Amino acid sequence: MTDSIQTWAEKVLARDRRAIARAISAVETRDALGRELLKRLFPASGKAEVIGVTGSPGTGKSTLVEKLAGAYRGAGARVGIIAVDPTSPFSGGALLGDRIRMQSLASDKEIYIRSMATRGQLGGLAPTTHDVVTILDAAGCDAVLIETVGVGQDEVEVARLADATALLLVPGMGDDVQTFKAGVMEIADLYVINKTDLPGADRLAQEVEAMLSLAARGDGWRPPIIKAVATTGSGVGEVKQALEQFRCFQEQSTGKEKRRRAYWRSRLLELLRQNLFEKVAREHLGGGSLERYVDDLLQHRADPYSLVERIVAESVASG
Ligand SMILES: Nc1nc2c(ncn2[C@@H]2O[C@H](COP(=O)(O)OP(=O)(O)OP(=O)(O)O)[C@@H](O)[C@H]2O)c(=O)[nH]1
Ligand SMILES: [Mg+2]
């Protein structure tokens, strides 16, 4: 078994597309094999530039990601695309749409596209997006583009995972700058005013400009505002250029290391939390125990604080 995982990992590292697809599926279903595979792939990851593209539904994220992927390919980079879909796995409409829309990339063997459903998880990412990035990174993608829905403060999660985050805004969608939650504006390393073929683009750009001049970022980076028409590809070169400038800025100012350090710190804590919870749930909440505890609480025979202390103590004692 170990041997076959080793071979599988080697195939992923050698960019075998079937092996990559199987690896992602194993990780998505939280298969134990997936975890074993990730252990072997992790040392080879950490090289890809991870770029988050976020914005309200319909702002043109998929269209921009497709064009941006084309621009990276044009520069000889290998590209991974992860489209995170907010809808349930059942409606599937947007997934299908993305696949059709990104068809121009489908025949390119150096581009890997994967759609994922958030399955109700907050944060704008699917629970296993982090691990899929590791796989694509280990498989030699120079850039991994993550499209994620912007539904408020939730997509802060993608900014944590990404080295750079682009926020798409479009004129006339009620996306008035005043209505943004502060958190959403804070995550953007660059702003893309998309659909500038529609009226109101200049006003929107001015509003963002005005907002940015009110509060300087702690790291001294002034997020550029780029006007684009994703459908024609206009402005896409500028977006790519701005991402490169930001990367240079980050490398010179050690911002990138700081960001990745913060990411791995919280990722480690998150995995630890998840792992400990799963252990406790497996060992102490099965076989009707959970409902018996709930009965105790309902009847006020026990208080939840003491119960949790007892369950945790038992779990720790059991090793
Ligand atoms: N007029 C105009 N339409 C655009 C532009 N960019 C994208 N669109 C259109 O806007 C619609 C939505 O584009 P998508 O790329 O699917 O947007 P999205 O943000 O990925 O949408 P969701 O993933 O569903 O949130 C499509 O019909 C695009 O053709 C643009 O620059 N101008
Ligand atoms: Mg989309």
CSV table of C-alpha atoms and ligand atoms in Angstrom, one decimal:
chain,number,residue,atom,x,y,z
A,1,MET,CA,0.0,0.0,0.0
A,2,THR,CA,2.8,2.4,1.0
A,3,ASP,CA,4.5,1.6,-2.3
A,4,SER,CA,1.5,2.4,-4.3
A,5,ILE,CA,1.0,5.8,-2.5
A,6,GLN,CA,4.7,6.5,-3.2
A,7,THR,CA,4.2,5.7,-6.9
A,8,TRP,CA,1.0,7.8,-6.9
A,9,ALA,CA,2.9,10.7,-5.3
A,10,GLU,CA,5.7,10.4,-7.8
A,11,LYS,CA,3.2,10.5,-10.7
A,12,VAL,CA,1.6,13.7,-9.2
A,13,LEU,CA,5.1,15.2,-9.0
A,14,ALA,CA,5.7,14.2,-12.6
A,15,ARG,CA,2.4,16.1,-13.5
A,16,ASP,CA,0.5,13.0,-14.5
A,17,ARG,CA,-3.0,14.5,-15.0
A,18,ARG,CA,-4.9,11.4,-14.0
A,19,ALA,CA,-2.8,11.0,-10.9
A,20,ILE,CA,-3.5,14.7,-10.0
A,21,ALA,CA,-7.2,14.3,-10.5
A,22,ARG,CA,-7.3,11.2,-8.4
A,23,ALA,CA,-5.2,12.9,-5.7
A,24,ILE,CA,-7.7,15.8,-5.6
A,25,SER,CA,-10.6,13.5,-5.3
A,26,ALA,CA,-9.0,11.5,-2.5
A,27,VAL,CA,-8.3,14.8,-0.6
A,28,GLU,CA,-11.9,16.1,-1.3
A,29,THR,CA,-13.5,12.9,0.1
A,30,ARG,CA,-11.1,13.2,3.1
A,31,ASP,CA,-9.9,9.7,2.3
A,32,ALA,CA,-7.1,8.5,4.6
A,33,LEU,CA,-5.0,7.9,1.5
A,34,GLY,CA,-5.4,11.5,0.6
A,35,ARG,CA,-3.7,12.5,3.8
A,36,GLU,CA,-0.9,10.0,3.3
A,37,LEU,CA,-0.4,11.4,-0.2
A,38,LEU,CA,-0.3,15.0,1.1
A,39,LYS,CA,2.4,14.0,3.5
A,40,ARG,CA,4.5,13.0,0.6
A,41,LEU,CA,3.6,16.0,-1.6
A,42,PHE,CA,4.0,18.7,0.9
A,43,PRO,CA,7.8,18.9,0.8
A,44,ALA,CA,7.6,19.7,-3.0
A,45,SER,CA,5.0,22.4,-2.5
A,46,GLY,CA,5.5,26.1,-1.5
A,47,LYS,CA,6.8,27.3,-4.8
A,48,ALA,CA,3.6,28.4,-6.6
A,49,GLU,CA,2.3,31.9,-6.5
A,50,VAL,CA,-1.2,31.6,-5.1
A,51,ILE,CA,-3.6,34.3,-6.4
A,52,GLY,CA,-7.1,34.8,-5.0
A,53,VAL,CA,-9.8,36.4,-7.3
A,54,THR,CA,-12.9,37.4,-5.4
A,55,GLY,CA,-15.9,39.6,-5.8
A,56,SER,CA,-19.7,39.5,-5.7
A,57,PRO,CA,-21.5,36.9,-7.9
A,58,GLY,CA,-21.5,37.8,-11.6
A,59,THR,CA,-18.7,40.4,-11.4
A,60,GLY,CA,-16.7,38.5,-14.0
A,61,LYS,CA,-14.4,36.4,-11.9
A,62,SER,CA,-14.4,33.3,-14.1
A,63,THR,CA,-14.0,35.4,-17.2
A,64,LEU,CA,-11.0,37.3,-15.7
A,65,VAL,CA,-9.4,34.1,-14.3
A,66,GLU,CA,-9.7,32.5,-17.8
A,67,LYS,CA,-8.0,35.4,-19.4
A,68,LEU,CA,-5.4,35.8,-16.7
A,69,ALA,CA,-4.6,32.1,-16.9
A,70,GLY,CA,-4.1,32.6,-20.7
A,71,ALA,CA,-1.7,35.5,-19.9
A,72,TYR,CA,0.3,33.4,-17.5
A,73,ARG,CA,0.5,30.6,-20.0
A,74,GLY,CA,1.6,33.1,-22.6
A,75,ALA,CA,4.6,33.8,-20.3
A,76,GLY,CA,5.4,30.1,-20.1
A,77,ALA,CA,3.9,29.5,-16.6
A,78,ARG,CA,2.0,26.4,-15.7
A,79,VAL,CA,-1.3,27.3,-14.2
A,80,GLY,CA,-3.7,25.7,-11.8
A,81,ILE,CA,-7.3,27.0,-11.5
A,82,ILE,CA,-9.6,26.3,-8.6
A,83,ALA,CA,-13.1,27.6,-9.0
A,84,VAL,CA,-14.9,27.5,-5.6
A,85,ASP,CA,-18.6,27.3,-6.1
A,86,PRO,CA,-20.9,28.6,-3.4
A,87,THR,CA,-23.9,26.7,-4.4
A,88,SER,CA,-24.8,23.3,-3.2
A,89,PRO,CA,-23.3,20.3,-5.0
A,90,PHE,CA,-26.8,19.7,-6.4
A,91,SER,CA,-27.6,22.9,-8.3
A,92,GLY,CA,-24.4,22.7,-10.2
A,93,GLY,CA,-25.3,25.6,-12.5
A,94,ALA,CA,-22.3,27.8,-12.0
A,95,LEU,CA,-20.0,24.8,-12.1
A,96,LEU,CA,-21.2,23.9,-15.5
A,97,GLY,CA,-21.1,27.5,-16.6
A,98,ASP,CA,-17.4,27.8,-15.5
A,99,ARG,CA,-16.5,24.6,-17.4
A,100,ILE,CA,-18.1,25.9,-20.6
A,101,ARG,CA,-16.6,29.4,-20.1
A,102,MET,CA,-13.1,28.1,-19.5
A,103,GLN,CA,-13.2,25.8,-22.4
A,104,SER,CA,-10.6,27.8,-24.3
A,105,LEU,CA,-8.2,26.4,-21.7
A,106,ALA,CA,-9.4,22.9,-21.7
A,107,SER,CA,-7.1,21.5,-24.3
A,108,ASP,CA,-4.0,23.1,-22.7
A,109,LYS,CA,-2.2,20.3,-20.9
A,110,GLU,CA,-0.2,22.8,-18.7
A,111,ILE,CA,-3.4,24.2,-17.2
A,112,TYR,CA,-5.3,22.3,-14.6
A,113,ILE,CA,-8.8,23.3,-13.8
A,114,ARG,CA,-10.8,22.1,-10.8
A,115,SER,CA,-14.2,23.2,-9.5
A,116,MET,CA,-15.1,22.7,-5.8
A,117,ALA,CA,-18.2,23.3,-3.8
A,118,THR,CA,-18.0,25.1,-0.5
A,119,ARG,CA,-20.6,22.7,0.9
A,120,GLY,CA,-21.9,25.4,3.2
A,121,GLN,CA,-18.5,26.2,4.7
A,122,LEU,CA,-18.1,29.8,5.6
A,123,GLY,CA,-15.0,31.6,4.4
A,124,GLY,CA,-15.7,31.4,0.7
A,125,LEU,CA,-13.5,28.3,0.4
A,126,ALA,CA,-14.2,24.6,0.2
A,127,PRO,CA,-13.0,22.8,3.3
A,128,THR,CA,-10.2,21.1,1.3
A,129,THR,CA,-9.2,24.0,-1.0
A,130,HIS,CA,-5.9,24.4,1.0
A,131,ASP,CA,-4.9,20.8,0.3
A,132,VAL,CA,-5.8,21.1,-3.4
A,133,VAL,CA,-3.5,24.1,-3.6
A,134,THR,CA,-0.7,21.9,-2.1
A,135,ILE,CA,-1.3,19.2,-4.8
A,136,LEU,CA,-1.3,21.7,-7.7
A,137,ASP,CA,1.7,23.4,-6.2
A,138,ALA,CA,3.6,20.1,-5.8
A,139,ALA,CA,2.6,19.1,-9.3
A,140,GLY,CA,4.6,22.1,-10.6
A,141,CYS,CA,2.0,24.8,-11.1
A,142,ASP,CA,3.8,28.2,-11.1
A,143,ALA,CA,0.6,30.0,-10.5
A,144,VAL,CA,-2.6,28.8,-8.8
A,145,LEU,CA,-5.6,31.0,-9.4
A,146,ILE,CA,-8.4,30.6,-6.9
A,147,GLU,CA,-11.8,32.0,-7.9
A,148,THR,CA,-14.0,32.4,-4.8
A,149,VAL,CA,-17.4,34.0,-4.3
A,150,GLY,CA,-17.5,37.2,-2.4
A,151,VAL,CA,-20.5,37.2,-0.2
A,152,GLY,CA,-19.4,39.6,2.5
A,153,GLN,CA,-16.8,39.2,5.1
A,154,ASP,CA,-16.5,35.5,4.5
A,155,GLU,CA,-13.9,35.5,1.8
A,156,VAL,CA,-11.3,36.8,4.1
A,157,GLU,CA,-10.3,33.1,4.2
A,158,VAL,CA,-9.0,33.2,0.6
A,159,ALA,CA,-6.8,36.2,1.4
A,160,ARG,CA,-5.2,34.2,4.2
A,161,LEU,CA,-4.4,31.4,1.8
A,162,ALA,CA,-3.4,33.5,-1.2
A,163,ASP,CA,-0.1,35.4,-1.7
A,164,ALA,CA,-2.1,38.1,-3.5
A,165,THR,CA,-5.9,38.8,-3.7
A,166,ALA,CA,-7.7,40.7,-6.4
A,167,LEU,CA,-11.1,42.1,-5.6
A,168,LEU,CA,-13.5,42.6,-8.6
A,169,LEU,CA,-16.0,45.4,-8.5
A,170,VAL,CA,-18.4,46.3,-11.2
A,171,PRO,CA,-20.4,49.5,-11.8
A,172,GLY,CA,-24.1,49.6,-11.2
A,173,MET,CA,-24.4,46.5,-9.2
A,174,GLY,CA,-25.2,48.1,-5.9
A,175,ASP,CA,-21.5,47.6,-5.2
A,176,ASP,CA,-21.2,51.1,-3.9
A,177,VAL,CA,-18.1,51.5,-1.9
A,178,GLN,CA,-19.9,52.7,1.1
A,179,THR,CA,-21.9,49.5,1.3
A,180,PHE,CA,-18.8,47.3,1.6
A,181,LYS,CA,-18.1,45.7,4.8
A,182,ALA,CA,-14.7,46.9,6.0
A,183,GLY,CA,-13.2,43.4,6.0
A,184,VAL,CA,-13.8,42.9,2.3
A,185,MET,CA,-12.0,46.1,1.3
A,186,GLU,CA,-9.1,45.2,3.6
A,187,ILE,CA,-8.3,41.9,1.9
A,188,ALA,CA,-7.7,43.4,-1.6
A,189,ASP,CA,-4.1,43.8,-2.7
A,190,LEU,CA,-5.5,45.1,-6.0
A,191,TYR,CA,-8.8,46.3,-7.2
A,192,VAL,CA,-10.2,45.4,-10.6
A,193,ILE,CA,-13.0,47.5,-11.8
A,194,ASN,CA,-14.5,45.1,-14.3
A,195,LYS,CA,-17.2,45.7,-17.0
A,196,THR,CA,-15.9,49.2,-17.7
A,197,ASP,CA,-17.7,49.0,-21.0
A,198,LEU,CA,-20.8,49.7,-18.8
A,199,PRO,CA,-21.6,53.1,-17.5
A,200,GLY,CA,-20.5,54.2,-14.0
A,201,ALA,CA,-17.0,52.7,-14.1
A,202,ASP,CA,-15.1,56.0,-13.6
A,203,ARG,CA,-17.3,57.0,-10.7
A,204,LEU,CA,-16.7,53.6,-9.0
A,205,ALA,CA,-12.9,53.9,-9.6
A,206,GLN,CA,-13.0,57.4,-8.0
A,207,GLU,CA,-14.9,56.1,-5.0
A,208,VAL,CA,-12.4,53.3,-4.4
A,209,GLU,CA,-9.5,55.8,-4.9
A,210,ALA,CA,-11.1,58.1,-2.3
A,211,MET,CA,-11.6,55.2,0.1
A,212,LEU,CA,-8.0,54.1,-0.3
A,213,SER,CA,-6.7,57.6,0.4
A,214,LEU,CA,-8.5,57.6,3.7
A,215,ALA,CA,-6.6,54.7,5.3
A,216,ALA,CA,-3.1,53.7,4.5
A,217,ARG,CA,-2.2,50.0,4.8
A,218,GLY,CA,0.1,48.9,7.5
A,219,ASP,CA,2.6,47.4,5.1
A,220,GLY,CA,2.8,50.6,2.9
A,221,TRP,CA,1.4,48.9,-0.2
A,222,ARG,CA,-1.0,51.1,-2.1
A,223,PRO,CA,-3.4,48.7,-3.9
A,224,PRO,CA,-3.7,49.6,-7.6
A,225,ILE,CA,-7.0,50.1,-9.2
A,226,ILE,CA,-7.2,48.6,-12.6
A,227,LYS,CA,-10.0,49.0,-15.1
A,228,ALA,CA,-10.8,46.0,-17.2
A,229,VAL,CA,-13.3,44.4,-19.6
A,230,ALA,CA,-12.7,40.8,-18.9
A,231,THR,CA,-14.7,39.6,-21.8
A,232,THR,CA,-12.4,41.3,-24.3
A,233,GLY,CA,-9.2,40.8,-22.2
A,234,SER,CA,-8.7,44.5,-21.9
A,235,GLY,CA,-6.8,45.3,-18.7
A,236,VAL,CA,-5.8,41.7,-18.1
A,237,GLY,CA,-2.1,42.4,-18.9
A,238,GLU,CA,-2.2,45.3,-16.3
A,239,VAL,CA,-3.7,42.9,-13.7
A,240,LYS,CA,-0.9,40.4,-14.3
A,241,GLN,CA,1.7,43.2,-14.1
A,242,ALA,CA,0.2,44.6,-10.9
A,243,LEU,CA,0.3,41.1,-9.4
A,244,GLU,CA,4.0,40.9,-10.3
A,245,GLN,CA,4.7,44.3,-8.8
A,246,PHE,CA,3.0,43.3,-5.6
A,247,ARG,CA,5.0,40.1,-5.5
A,248,CYS,CA,8.3,42.1,-5.8
A,249,PHE,CA,7.1,44.5,-3.1
A,250,GLN,CA,6.2,41.5,-0.9
A,251,GLU,CA,9.6,39.9,-1.4
A,252,GLN,CA,11.5,43.1,-0.7
A,253,SER,CA,9.5,44.0,2.4
A,254,THR,CA,9.4,40.4,3.8
A,255,GLY,CA,5.6,40.8,3.6
A,256,LYS,CA,5.3,37.4,1.8
A,257,GLU,CA,7.1,35.6,4.6
A,258,LYS,CA,5.0,37.3,7.2
A,259,ARG,CA,1.9,36.4,5.4
A,260,ARG,CA,2.8,32.8,4.9
A,261,ARG,CA,4.0,32.6,8.5
A,262,ALA,CA,0.6,33.9,9.7
A,263,TYR,CA,-1.1,31.4,7.3
A,264,TRP,CA,0.8,28.4,8.5
A,265,ARG,CA,0.3,29.3,12.2
A,266,SER,CA,-3.5,29.5,11.8
A,267,ARG,CA,-3.5,26.5,9.5
A,268,LEU,CA,-1.7,24.4,12.1
A,269,LEU,CA,-4.0,25.5,14.8
A,270,GLU,CA,-7.0,24.8,12.6
A,271,LEU,CA,-5.8,21.2,11.8
A,272,LEU,CA,-5.0,20.6,15.4
A,273,ARG,CA,-8.5,21.8,16.4
A,274,GLN,CA,-10.1,19.6,13.8
A,275,ASN,CA,-8.0,16.6,14.6
A,276,LEU,CA,-8.6,16.8,18.4
A,277,PHE,CA,-12.3,17.3,17.8
A,278,GLU,CA,-12.5,14.3,15.6
A,279,LYS,CA,-10.7,12.2,18.1
A,280,VAL,CA,-13.1,13.3,20.9
A,281,ALA,CA,-16.2,12.8,18.8
A,282,ARG,CA,-15.0,9.4,17.7
A,283,GLU,CA,-14.1,8.2,21.1
A,284,HIS,CA,-16.7,9.8,23.3
A,285,LEU,CA,-19.8,10.9,21.3
A,286,GLY,CA,-20.6,7.7,19.5
A,287,GLY,CA,-23.1,4.9,20.4
A,288,GLY,CA,-25.8,7.3,21.6
A,289,SER,CA,-23.5,9.1,24.1
A,290,LEU,CA,-24.1,12.5,22.4
A,291,GLU,CA,-27.9,12.2,22.8
A,292,ARG,CA,-27.5,11.0,26.5
A,293,TYR,CA,-25.4,14.2,27.1
A,294,VAL,CA,-28.1,16.3,25.4
A,295,ASP,CA,-30.7,14.6,27.7
A,296,ASP,CA,-28.7,15.6,30.7
A,297,LEU,CA,-28.5,19.2,29.5
A,298,LEU,CA,-32.2,19.3,28.6
A,299,GLN,CA,-33.1,18.0,32.1
A,300,HIS,CA,-30.5,20.3,33.6
A,301,ARG,CA,-29.0,17.3,35.4
A,302,ALA,CA,-25.6,18.5,34.2
A,303,ASP,CA,-24.2,21.8,33.0
A,304,PRO,CA,-22.5,22.0,29.6
A,305,TYR,CA,-19.2,23.4,31.0
A,306,SER,CA,-18.6,20.5,33.4
A,307,LEU,CA,-19.7,18.1,30.7
A,308,VAL,CA,-17.1,19.4,28.2
A,309,GLU,CA,-14.4,19.4,30.9
A,310,ARG,CA,-15.2,15.8,31.7
A,311,ILE,CA,-15.3,14.6,28.1
A,312,VAL,CA,-12.0,16.4,27.2
A,313,ALA,CA,-10.3,15.1,30.4
A,314,GLU,CA,-11.4,11.5,29.5
A,315,SER,CA,-10.2,11.9,26.0
A,316,VAL,CA,-6.8,13.1,27.1
A,317,ALA,CA,-6.5,10.4,29.7
A,318,SER,CA,-7.3,7.7,27.0
A,319,GLY,CA,-4.2,8.9,25.1
B,1,LIG,N1,-20.3,43.7,-20.3
B,1,LIG,C1,-19.4,42.9,-19.7
B,1,LIG,N2,-19.8,41.7,-19.3
B,1,LIG,C2,-18.8,40.9,-18.7
B,1,LIG,C3,-17.5,41.3,-18.5
B,1,LIG,N3,-16.9,40.4,-17.8
B,1,LIG,C4,-17.7,39.4,-17.7
B,1,LIG,N4,-18.9,39.7,-18.2
B,1,LIG,C5,-20.1,38.9,-18.2
B,1,LIG,O1,-20.7,38.8,-16.9
B,1,LIG,C6,-21.3,37.5,-16.7
B,1,LIG,C7,-20.7,36.9,-15.5
B,1,LIG,O2,-19.4,36.6,-15.7
B,1,LIG,P1,-18.6,35.4,-14.9
B,1,LIG,O3,-17.2,35.5,-15.3
B,1,LIG,O4,-19.3,34.2,-14.9
B,1,LIG,O5,-18.7,36.1,-13.4
B,1,LIG,P2,-18.4,35.3,-12.0
B,1,LIG,O6,-18.0,36.4,-11.1
B,1,LIG,O7,-17.4,34.2,-12.2
B,1,LIG,O8,-19.8,34.8,-11.6
B,1,LIG,P3,-20.1,33.7,-10.5
B,1,LIG,O9,-19.0,32.7,-10.5
B,1,LIG,O10,-21.4,33.1,-10.8
B,1,LIG,O11,-20.1,34.5,-9.2
B,1,LIG,C8,-21.0,36.7,-18.0
B,1,LIG,O12,-22.2,36.8,-18.8
B,1,LIG,C9,-19.9,37.4,-18.6
B,1,LIG,O13,-19.8,37.3,-20.0
B,1,LIG,C10,-17.2,42.7,-18.9
B,1,LIG,O14,-16.0,43.1,-18.8
B,1,LIG,N5,-18.1,43.4,-19.5
B,2,MG,MG,-17.6,32.2,-11.7
